[in-house]
Short mmCIF file of C-alpha atoms in Angstrom, two decimals:
data_model
loop_
_atom_site.label_atom_id
_atom_site.label_comp_id
_atom_site.label_asym_id
_atom_site.label_seq_id
_atom_site.Cartn_x
_atom_site.Cartn_y
_atom_site.Cartn_z
CA MET A 1 -0.13 0.11 0.26
CA PRO A 2 1.57 3.40 -0.84
CA THR A 3 2.39 5.69 1.76
CA SER A 4 0.95 9.15 1.64
CA PRO A 5 3.36 11.82 3.04
CA PRO A 6 2.01 14.48 5.34
CA ARG A 7 -0.25 17.26 3.95
CA PRO A 8 1.78 18.98 1.06
CA GLY A 9 3.68 21.72 2.21
CA PRO A 10 3.70 25.51 0.67
CA ASP A 11 6.51 24.83 -1.70
CA ARG A 12 5.21 21.58 -2.94
CA ALA A 13 1.89 22.97 -3.35
CA ARG A 14 3.13 26.01 -5.22
CA LEU A 15 4.84 23.71 -7.69
CA ALA A 16 1.56 21.36 -8.33
CA THR A 17 -0.27 24.63 -8.90
CA LYS A 18 2.17 26.32 -11.20
CA LEU A 19 2.17 23.08 -13.22
CA ARG A 20 -1.56 22.93 -13.37
CA GLU A 21 -1.56 26.51 -14.59
CA ILE A 22 0.86 25.68 -17.58
CA ARG A 23 -1.21 22.66 -18.42
CA ALA A 24 -4.43 24.70 -18.14
CA ALA A 25 -2.76 27.54 -20.39
CA THR A 26 -2.71 24.93 -23.28
CA GLY A 27 -6.27 24.63 -23.38
CA LEU A 28 -5.93 20.70 -23.00
CA SER A 29 -7.79 18.96 -20.32
CA GLY A 30 -5.77 16.54 -17.94
CA ASN A 31 -6.76 13.41 -20.11
CA GLN A 32 -5.44 15.25 -23.19
CA PHE A 33 -2.53 16.56 -21.77
CA ALA A 34 -1.64 13.21 -20.40
CA LYS A 35 -2.21 11.57 -23.83
CA THR A 36 0.31 14.14 -25.17
CA LEU A 37 2.97 13.05 -22.67
CA GLY A 38 2.29 9.39 -23.15
CA TRP A 39 1.24 8.97 -19.46
CA PRO A 40 -1.73 7.76 -17.55
CA GLN A 41 -4.17 10.47 -16.70
CA SER A 42 -3.96 9.69 -12.96
CA ARG A 43 -0.40 10.71 -13.02
CA VAL A 44 -1.03 14.10 -14.30
CA SER A 45 -3.86 14.39 -11.85
CA LYS A 46 -1.63 13.28 -8.85
CA ILE A 47 1.09 15.84 -9.88
CA GLU A 48 -1.39 18.63 -10.15
CA THR A 49 -2.80 17.81 -6.87
CA ALA A 50 0.66 17.34 -5.13
CA ALA A 51 -0.21 13.79 -4.51
CA GLN A 52 2.74 12.63 -6.58
CA PHE A 53 6.22 14.32 -6.70
CA PRO A 54 7.53 15.09 -10.19
CA THR A 55 11.08 14.20 -11.16
CA GLY A 56 13.18 16.68 -12.94
CA ASP A 57 12.63 14.56 -16.24
CA ASP A 58 8.63 14.84 -15.37
CA VAL A 59 9.05 18.74 -15.43
CA THR A 60 11.14 19.15 -18.49
CA ARG A 61 8.63 16.86 -20.47
CA TRP A 62 5.78 18.85 -18.97
CA LEU A 63 7.17 22.21 -20.08
CA ALA A 64 7.98 20.98 -23.52
CA ALA A 65 4.52 19.49 -24.19
CA ALA A 66 3.10 22.65 -22.98
CA GLY A 67 5.32 24.83 -25.10
CA ALA A 68 6.29 26.62 -21.81
CA ASP A 69 10.08 26.89 -22.05
CA GLU A 70 9.81 30.50 -20.72
CA GLU A 71 8.53 29.11 -17.49
CA GLU A 72 11.61 26.78 -16.94
CA HIS A 73 13.51 29.26 -14.53
CA ILE A 74 10.35 29.74 -12.24
CA VAL A 75 9.37 25.99 -12.33
CA THR A 76 12.99 24.85 -11.65
CA GLU A 77 13.18 27.02 -8.76
CA LEU A 78 10.00 25.75 -7.49
CA LEU A 79 11.13 22.21 -7.72
CA LYS A 80 14.48 23.00 -5.99
CA ARG A 81 12.41 24.38 -2.99
CA ALA A 82 9.95 21.58 -2.83
CA ARG A 83 12.65 18.68 -3.07
CA VAL A 84 13.07 18.79 0.81
CA GLU A 85 10.25 20.12 3.15
CA THR A 86 11.05 20.88 6.77
CA VAL A 87 8.74 20.30 9.62
CA SER A 88 9.57 22.17 12.85
CA LEU A 89 9.34 20.08 15.94
CA ARG A 90 8.81 23.05 17.99
CA GLU A 91 6.00 24.06 16.16
CA GLU A 92 4.55 20.76 16.01
CA PHE A 93 4.82 20.59 19.72
CA ARG A 94 2.91 23.63 19.95
CA LYS A 95 -0.11 22.31 18.21
CA PRO A 96 -3.18 20.65 19.92
CA GLY A 97 -1.97 17.34 21.46
CA GLY A 98 1.54 18.68 21.35
CA SER A 99 4.42 16.04 21.09
CA ALA A 100 2.12 13.23 21.50
CA ALA A 101 0.22 14.27 18.49
CA ASN A 102 3.52 14.41 16.81
CA GLN A 103 4.39 10.88 17.48
CA ARG A 104 0.90 9.71 16.65
CA SER A 105 1.46 11.15 13.01
CA VAL A 106 4.55 9.12 12.82
CA LEU A 107 2.64 6.08 14.00
CA GLU A 108 0.12 6.60 11.19
CA LEU A 109 2.74 7.10 8.45
CA GLU A 110 4.09 3.58 9.81
CA GLN A 111 1.00 1.93 9.55
CA GLN A 112 0.32 3.02 6.07
CA ALA A 113 3.83 1.75 4.96
CA THR A 114 4.38 -1.84 4.14
CA ARG A 115 8.05 -1.40 4.23
CA VAL A 116 10.01 1.25 6.68
CA ALA A 117 13.83 0.88 6.12
CA MET A 118 15.91 2.56 8.97
CA PHE A 119 19.58 3.51 9.46
CA GLN A 120 21.01 4.89 12.46
CA PRO A 121 24.70 5.01 12.86
CA ALA A 122 24.84 5.51 16.60
CA LEU A 123 21.21 5.47 18.09
CA LEU A 124 18.64 2.66 18.32
CA PRO A 125 15.35 3.77 16.64
CA GLY A 126 12.23 4.40 18.62
CA LEU A 127 10.56 1.03 17.17
CA VAL A 128 13.05 -0.86 19.09
CA GLN A 129 13.46 1.25 22.31
CA THR A 130 12.53 -0.03 25.67
CA PRO A 131 10.49 2.38 27.83
CA GLY A 132 13.17 3.03 30.38
CA PHE A 133 15.63 3.83 27.21
CA MET A 134 12.83 6.17 25.85
CA ARG A 135 12.61 8.20 28.83
CA LYS A 136 16.28 8.68 29.36
CA LEU A 137 16.57 9.64 25.77
CA LEU A 138 13.79 12.01 25.57
CA ALA A 139 14.79 13.70 29.01
CA LEU A 140 18.32 14.59 27.43
CA PRO A 141 18.95 18.25 26.34
CA SER A 142 18.54 17.25 22.94
CA GLY A 143 14.97 16.17 23.98
CA PRO A 144 11.51 17.62 23.42
CA ALA A 145 11.69 19.03 27.05
CA HIS A 146 14.48 21.39 25.86
CA THR A 147 13.96 21.65 22.08
CA GLY A 148 10.10 22.03 22.13
CA GLY A 149 9.10 23.03 25.78
CA ALA A 150 7.30 19.54 26.45
CA SER A 151 6.21 18.86 29.99
CA ASP A 152 6.81 15.68 31.95
CA ILE A 153 3.15 14.72 31.10
CA ASP A 154 3.86 15.41 27.47
CA ILE A 155 6.83 13.21 27.42
CA GLU A 156 4.93 10.52 29.23
CA HIS A 157 2.31 10.59 26.44
CA MET A 158 5.05 10.44 23.70
CA VAL A 159 6.44 7.19 25.37
CA ALA A 160 2.94 5.70 25.40
CA VAL A 161 2.48 6.20 21.60
CA ARG A 162 6.10 4.91 21.04
CA ILE A 163 5.19 1.80 22.86
CA GLU A 164 2.01 1.76 20.81
CA ARG A 165 4.14 1.94 17.58
CA GLN A 166 5.91 -1.19 18.56
CA ALA A 167 3.11 -3.28 17.78
CA GLN A 168 4.10 -3.11 14.08
CA LEU A 169 7.06 -5.28 15.02
CA TYR A 170 4.61 -8.38 15.25
CA GLU A 171 2.45 -7.42 12.27
CA PRO A 172 2.30 -10.25 9.44
CA GLY A 173 3.30 -8.63 6.27
CA LYS A 174 5.12 -5.69 7.73
CA ILE A 175 8.80 -5.28 6.43
CA LEU A 176 11.10 -3.33 8.84
CA PRO A 177 14.72 -3.58 7.72
CA LEU A 178 17.03 -2.16 10.27
CA VAL A 179 20.71 -1.26 9.85
CA ILE A 180 22.61 0.27 12.99
CA GLY A 181 26.26 1.05 13.55
CA GLU A 182 27.78 -0.86 16.37
CA ALA A 183 28.28 2.39 18.40
CA ALA A 184 24.56 2.47 18.66
CA LEU A 185 25.22 -0.76 21.13
CA TRP A 186 27.86 1.04 22.99
CA ILE A 187 26.66 4.67 23.53
CA ARG A 188 25.15 4.86 26.77
CA ILE A 189 21.58 6.60 27.40
CA GLY A 190 20.99 6.55 30.95
CA ASP A 191 22.52 3.98 33.51
CA LEU A 192 23.99 0.68 32.97
CA GLU A 193 20.82 -1.19 34.00
CA THR A 194 18.99 0.84 31.18
CA GLN A 195 21.49 0.18 28.53
CA LEU A 196 21.90 -3.69 29.40
CA GLY A 197 17.82 -3.78 29.62
CA GLN A 198 17.93 -2.22 26.02
CA LEU A 199 20.38 -4.57 24.34
CA ASP A 200 18.30 -7.53 25.93
CA ARG A 201 15.49 -6.20 24.20
CA LEU A 202 17.38 -5.78 20.96
CA HIS A 203 18.65 -9.31 21.11
CA SER A 204 14.97 -10.60 21.64
CA LEU A 205 13.95 -8.68 18.28
CA ALA A 206 16.73 -10.17 16.18
CA GLY A 207 14.82 -13.26 15.56
CA LEU A 208 11.38 -11.66 14.37
CA ARG A 209 10.26 -12.36 10.83
CA THR A 210 9.23 -8.71 10.28
CA VAL A 211 12.61 -7.22 11.58
CA ASP A 212 15.72 -7.56 9.45
CA LEU A 213 18.19 -6.37 11.98
CA ARG A 214 21.89 -5.97 10.85
CA ILE A 215 24.78 -4.16 12.47
CA VAL A 216 27.79 -2.72 10.87
CA PRO A 217 30.67 -3.60 13.18
CA PHE A 218 33.64 -1.37 14.02
CA GLY A 219 35.93 -3.51 12.26
CA THR A 220 34.05 -3.33 9.05
CA VAL A 221 34.68 -0.34 6.51
CA MET A 222 31.37 1.85 6.57
CA PRO A 223 30.20 1.93 2.93
CA ILE A 224 28.90 5.47 3.35
CA ALA A 225 29.55 8.59 5.20
CA PRO A 226 27.60 8.17 8.50
CA LEU A 227 26.39 11.64 8.62
CA HIS A 228 22.90 10.89 9.82
CA GLY A 229 20.24 8.47 10.29
CA PHE A 230 17.07 8.08 7.85
CA ARG A 231 14.05 6.18 7.36
CA ILE A 232 12.58 5.27 3.93
CA PHE A 233 8.76 4.98 3.63
CA ASP A 234 7.76 2.46 0.85
CA ALA A 235 10.41 4.21 -1.46
CA ASP A 236 7.71 6.89 -1.45
CA PHE A 237 9.50 9.50 0.62
CA VAL A 238 12.67 9.66 3.06
CA VAL A 239 12.68 11.35 6.60
CA VAL A 240 15.77 12.76 8.04
CA GLU A 241 15.67 13.82 11.81
CA THR A 242 17.28 16.60 13.39
CA PHE A 243 17.25 17.92 17.02
CA THR A 244 14.68 20.50 15.98
CA ASP A 245 13.36 19.59 12.49
CA ASP A 246 12.06 16.55 10.42
CA HIS A 247 13.31 16.95 6.60
CA LEU A 248 10.97 15.18 4.26
CA ILE A 249 12.64 14.17 1.11
CA MET A 250 10.11 13.48 -1.69
CA ASP A 251 12.36 13.73 -4.94
CA PRO A 252 12.32 10.35 -6.54
CA ASP A 253 15.82 10.64 -7.69
CA GLU A 254 17.04 11.46 -4.08
CA ILE A 255 15.02 8.58 -2.67
CA ALA A 256 16.71 6.04 -5.38
CA LEU A 257 20.12 7.41 -3.78
CA TYR A 258 18.83 6.77 -0.31
CA GLU A 259 17.86 3.27 -1.41
CA HIS A 260 21.01 2.75 -3.02
CA MET A 261 22.87 3.67 0.20
CA PHE A 262 20.86 1.63 2.43
CA SER A 263 21.41 -1.55 0.37
CA ARG A 264 25.10 -0.81 0.43
CA LEU A 265 24.89 -0.61 4.22
CA GLN A 266 22.84 -3.97 4.41
CA ALA A 267 25.41 -5.71 2.22
CA GLU A 268 28.25 -4.87 4.58
CA ALA A 269 26.37 -5.30 7.95
CA VAL A 270 26.12 -8.62 9.76
CA GLY A 271 22.67 -10.08 10.69
CA GLY A 272 20.99 -13.07 11.97
CA ASP A 273 22.87 -15.25 14.47
CA GLU A 274 26.05 -13.09 13.94
CA ALA A 275 24.18 -9.80 14.94
CA ALA A 276 22.77 -11.54 17.98
CA ARG A 277 26.26 -12.74 19.02
CA LEU A 278 27.81 -9.14 18.66
CA ILE A 279 24.78 -7.85 20.81
CA GLN A 280 25.58 -10.43 23.75
CA SER A 281 29.30 -9.62 23.31
CA VAL A 282 28.72 -5.99 23.98
CA SER A 283 26.29 -6.56 26.53
CA ARG A 284 28.69 -8.90 28.41
CA ARG A 285 31.76 -6.53 28.05
CA LEU A 286 29.53 -3.67 29.33
CA ALA A 287 28.77 -5.51 32.47
CA ASP A 288 32.21 -6.78 33.01
CA GLU A 289 33.40 -3.25 32.65
CA SER A 290 31.06 -1.76 35.46
#
């Protein structure tokens, strides 16, 4: 089932409106214009309503079919701005429902998707975190209390929704490939007990059919620059999270690049029994060093 990204932002809406205006100026209906392009009518409709993000090639062909080469500069600029949309977490937290509502919107996107591929070089994703780990993580200066003004009650609501999200780990037909760097096993969030409990939890998830857990060991050459983590939703869009914002990438060419990077990470990472042994090894060494 295709995933629907959040409601189109202003840049994506402006791009769709401009393309619709260019098509309308030809005097052709959407169906007639689609035939000129050799596309299904639904593709033209989706682009004009911002339900589908056009590629650079789509835009070039659109302008050529409409005889609107003079609009290239304006449309190219709109396309550039619309490729990545930024969602301010501070602004989201101020809306009704606050941070918990933001987590529920994440849950809805995950539920719509058949496949959510995740990469984190140094932090375990929310879908596999224990409640104790979540609370310690959210209480850090990088968490919503400091970056978004969330209260203690807000954070507890966030934890509750995050736990609810984890039901997807057991849904038949769900595909949740996950690649983490070994650093994610070692980096302490909270006390040793919290970290060891988190590693136990991760070890128990390694055998789930829905979760393809793989780890890039320290001794393995990292196949990409581990600048940040990302999530790919059904190859429809990518989410890159920072301390204060979520960046939604909807350009098909850029999504294909993230898919390529994820496949390279999977190829270099260890999974199955080898991943389980690595988790146990780190857990023992952490306990021995305490």
